[in-house]
Coordinates of C-alpha atoms and ligand atoms in Angstrom, one line a residue:
M1 CA 0.0 0.0 0.0
K2 CA 1.4 3.4 -0.9
E3 CA 0.9 6.7 0.7
L4 CA -0.4 9.2 -1.9
T5 CA -0.7 12.4 0.1
S6 CA -1.3 13.6 3.6
G7 CA -3.9 16.4 3.7
A8 CA -5.0 18.7 6.4
E9 CA -7.2 16.1 7.8
A10 CA -6.5 12.7 6.4
T11 CA -3.8 10.4 5.0
I12 CA -4.6 9.0 1.6
F13 CA -3.3 5.6 0.6
L14 CA -3.5 4.0 -2.8
D15 CA -3.9 0.2 -2.9
K16 CA -4.3 -1.1 -6.5
N17 CA -7.3 0.9 -7.7
Q18 CA -8.6 1.7 -4.2
I19 CA -8.1 4.8 -2.2
I20 CA -8.0 4.4 1.6
K21 CA -8.8 7.7 3.4
K22 CA -7.9 7.6 7.0
R23 CA -8.6 10.5 9.3
V24 CA -5.7 10.8 11.6
K25 CA -5.4 12.0 15.2
K26 CA -4.7 15.7 15.6
N27 CA -2.7 16.4 18.7
Y28 CA -3.8 20.0 18.9
R29 CA -7.4 18.8 19.5
I30 CA -8.6 17.4 22.8
E31 CA -8.6 13.6 22.5
E32 CA -12.4 13.2 23.1
I33 CA -13.3 16.0 20.6
D34 CA -10.8 14.7 18.1
S35 CA -12.3 11.2 18.1
V36 CA -15.9 12.6 17.8
L37 CA -14.9 14.8 14.9
R38 CA -13.1 12.1 13.0
K39 CA -16.0 9.7 13.5
S40 CA -18.7 12.3 12.5
R41 CA -16.7 13.4 9.4
T42 CA -16.1 9.8 8.3
R43 CA -19.8 8.9 8.6
R44 CA -20.8 12.1 6.9
E45 CA -18.5 11.5 4.0
A46 CA -19.7 7.9 3.6
K47 CA -23.3 8.9 3.7
I48 CA -22.9 11.7 1.2
L49 CA -20.8 9.5 -1.2
E50 CA -23.8 7.2 -1.4
K51 CA -26.3 10.0 -2.2
I52 CA -24.3 12.4 -4.4
P53 CA -26.0 13.0 -7.7
V54 CA -22.8 13.8 -9.7
K55 CA -19.6 11.9 -10.5
A56 CA -17.7 11.0 -7.3
P57 CA -15.7 8.0 -6.2
K58 CA -17.8 4.9 -5.5
I59 CA -17.7 4.0 -1.9
L60 CA -16.3 0.5 -1.2
G61 CA -16.4 0.4 2.5
T62 CA -16.0 2.2 5.9
N63 CA -15.3 1.2 9.5
K64 CA -17.6 4.2 10.5
E65 CA -14.8 5.5 12.7
D66 CA -11.9 6.9 10.8
T67 CA -11.5 5.1 7.5
I68 CA -13.3 5.0 4.1
Q69 CA -12.3 2.9 1.1
M70 CA -13.3 4.3 -2.2
E71 CA -12.7 4.1 -5.9
F72 CA -9.4 5.8 -7.1
I73 CA -10.1 8.5 -9.6
N74 CA -7.1 8.6 -11.8
G75 CA -7.2 12.1 -13.2
K76 CA -5.8 15.6 -12.7
K77 CA -6.7 18.0 -9.9
V78 CA -8.9 20.8 -11.3
R79 CA -6.6 23.1 -9.3
D80 CA -3.8 22.2 -11.8
V81 CA -5.8 22.6 -15.1
L82 CA -8.4 25.3 -14.6
D83 CA -6.2 28.2 -15.6
E84 CA -5.6 26.8 -19.0
N85 CA -9.2 25.6 -19.4
V86 CA -11.4 28.2 -17.7
S87 CA -14.6 26.8 -19.4
L88 CA -14.3 23.8 -17.0
A89 CA -15.9 26.2 -14.5
E90 CA -19.2 25.9 -16.3
E91 CA -19.2 22.2 -15.7
I92 CA -18.5 22.9 -12.0
G93 CA -21.5 25.2 -12.0
T94 CA -23.8 22.6 -13.6
K95 CA -22.7 20.0 -11.1
V96 CA -22.9 22.2 -8.0
A97 CA -26.5 23.1 -9.1
K98 CA -27.3 19.3 -9.2
I99 CA -25.7 18.8 -5.8
H100 CA -27.7 21.7 -4.3
D101 CA -30.9 20.6 -5.9
E102 CA -30.5 17.3 -4.1
G103 CA -30.3 19.3 -0.8
I104 CA -26.6 18.7 -0.3
I105 CA -24.1 21.4 0.7
H106 CA -20.5 20.4 -0.1
G107 CA -18.9 22.6 2.5
D108 CA -15.4 22.7 1.0
L109 CA -15.8 23.7 -2.6
T110 CA -12.2 24.2 -3.7
T111 CA -10.5 23.1 -7.0
S112 CA -8.4 20.7 -5.0
N113 CA -11.5 18.8 -4.2
M114 CA -12.3 18.2 -7.8
I115 CA -10.6 15.7 -10.2
L116 CA -10.9 15.9 -14.0
K117 CA -10.9 12.5 -15.7
E118 CA -13.3 12.4 -18.7
E119 CA -15.5 14.7 -16.7
I120 CA -15.2 16.4 -13.3
Y121 CA -15.5 14.2 -10.2
F122 CA -16.1 15.7 -6.7
I123 CA -14.3 14.5 -3.6
D124 CA -13.8 15.3 0.0
F125 CA -17.3 15.4 1.6
G126 CA -16.2 15.4 5.3
L127 CA -17.7 18.9 5.8
S128 CA -20.8 18.2 3.7
F129 CA -24.4 18.2 5.1
F130 CA -28.0 18.1 4.0
S131 CA -29.8 21.4 3.7
E132 CA -32.4 23.1 1.5
K133 CA -31.6 26.5 2.9
V134 CA -30.8 29.3 0.5
E135 CA -28.3 30.7 3.0
D136 CA -26.3 27.4 3.1
K137 CA -26.2 27.3 -0.7
A138 CA -25.1 30.9 -0.9
V139 CA -22.2 30.3 1.5
D140 CA -21.1 27.2 -0.4
I141 CA -20.8 29.5 -3.6
H142 CA -19.1 32.2 -1.6
L143 CA -16.4 29.7 -0.5
L144 CA -15.9 28.6 -4.1
K145 CA -15.5 32.2 -5.2
Q146 CA -12.9 32.8 -2.5
A147 CA -11.0 29.6 -3.6
L148 CA -11.0 30.9 -7.2
E149 CA -9.7 34.3 -6.1
S150 CA -6.9 32.8 -4.0
K151 CA -5.8 29.9 -6.2
H152 CA -6.7 31.1 -9.7
H153 CA -6.2 34.8 -9.3
K154 CA -5.6 35.5 -13.0
V155 CA -8.7 33.8 -14.3
A156 CA -11.0 34.1 -11.2
K157 CA -13.4 36.7 -12.7
K158 CA -13.9 34.8 -15.9
A159 CA -14.1 31.4 -14.1
F160 CA -16.8 32.7 -11.8
E161 CA -18.8 33.9 -14.8
E162 CA -18.5 30.5 -16.4
F163 CA -19.5 28.9 -13.1
L164 CA -22.7 31.0 -13.1
K165 CA -23.5 29.9 -16.7
G166 CA -23.8 26.4 -15.3
Y167 CA -25.2 27.2 -11.9
K168 CA -28.1 29.3 -13.2
K169 CA -30.1 26.0 -13.7
A170 CA -30.3 25.5 -10.0
N171 CA -33.6 25.6 -8.2
K172 CA -34.2 29.0 -6.6
F173 CA -31.2 30.4 -8.5
K174 CA -32.4 34.0 -8.1
E175 CA -33.0 33.8 -4.4
I176 CA -29.7 32.1 -3.9
M177 CA -27.9 34.9 -5.8
T178 CA -29.7 37.6 -3.8
R179 CA -28.5 35.9 -0.6
F180 CA -25.0 35.4 -2.1
K181 CA -24.7 39.2 -2.4
I182 CA -25.6 39.6 1.2
V183 CA -23.1 36.9 2.2
E184 CA -20.4 38.7 0.2
E185 CA -21.2 42.0 1.9
R186 CA -20.9 40.3 5.3
G187 CA -17.5 39.0 4.2
R188 CA -16.3 42.4 3.2
Y189 CA -17.5 43.9 6.5
K190 CA -15.6 41.2 8.5
K191 CA -12.4 42.0 6.7
K192 CA -12.4 45.7 7.8
Ligands
ATP201 N1 -10.9 9.0 -4.6 C1 -9.8 9.6 -4.9 N2 -9.2 9.5 -6.1 C2 -8.1 10.1 -6.4 N3 -7.4 11.0 -5.6 C3 -8.0 11.2 -4.4 C4 -9.2 10.6 -4.0 N4 -9.5 11.0 -2.7 C5 -8.5 11.8 -2.4 N5 -7.6 12.0 -3.4 C6 -6.4 12.8 -3.3 O1 -6.0 13.1 -2.0 C7 -6.1 14.5 -1.7 C8 -6.7 14.7 -0.3 O2 -8.0 14.1 -0.2 P1 -9.2 14.8 0.5 O3 -9.4 16.1 0.0 O4 -10.3 13.9 0.5 O5 -8.6 14.8 2.0 P2 -8.3 16.1 3.0 O6 -7.6 15.5 4.2 O7 -9.5 16.9 3.2 O8 -7.2 16.9 2.2 P3 -7.1 18.4 2.2 O9 -7.1 18.9 3.6 O10 -5.7 18.6 1.5 O11 -8.2 18.9 1.4 C9 -7.0 15.1 -2.8 O12 -6.8 16.4 -3.0 C10 -6.7 14.2 -4.0 O13 -5.5 14.6 -4.6
MG202 MG1 -9.4 18.1 0.2

């Protein structure tokens, strides 16, 4: 078994065509809180992987404590290819609309959590949850926009426009955008 990467939260192993994602102990967190967090994020991710209405790794197993086995998506991180192919953002928009229409909030929409194979796959659902609230959807989009601005500075504006081309198919699109503007104002206020 080979270690692929070690992220902020988990260590990712690759075993043949299978990814093993193990959430590791964080020594800066109090032991009891740490184990509750790892367990709840693992369960959350497993549950969402079963329900997600867009391309995502197939779940192959979980111990419901700290480990999930899933399909290995052999592609490129969208983080590494978006700048030279900005129109990918439209596909991101179409897929986030589907996810939101299913009442799922991703919770960590960054281009590191998307893999391009023949199409875009979404990963990393440890912060995902079920909600139909316009507010939660608007915050999800706000986080994506911030990720575009910090990791894809040169193309961020164009990429967000492309995203909206896809996302406008979402249920309650107008309401979500009205709320999105309020969320953005709130963000600006916080920075001052
Ligand atoms: N199913 C998968 N197929 C291919 N690569 C994967 C898969 N799952 C995770 N990875 C790779 O491992 C990295 C970390 O996985 P993931 O985002 O799920 O964990 P994380 O601990 O939240 O990491 P980070 O804190 O870096 O976001 C991903 O960015 C991706 O490169
Ligand atoms: Mg991640």
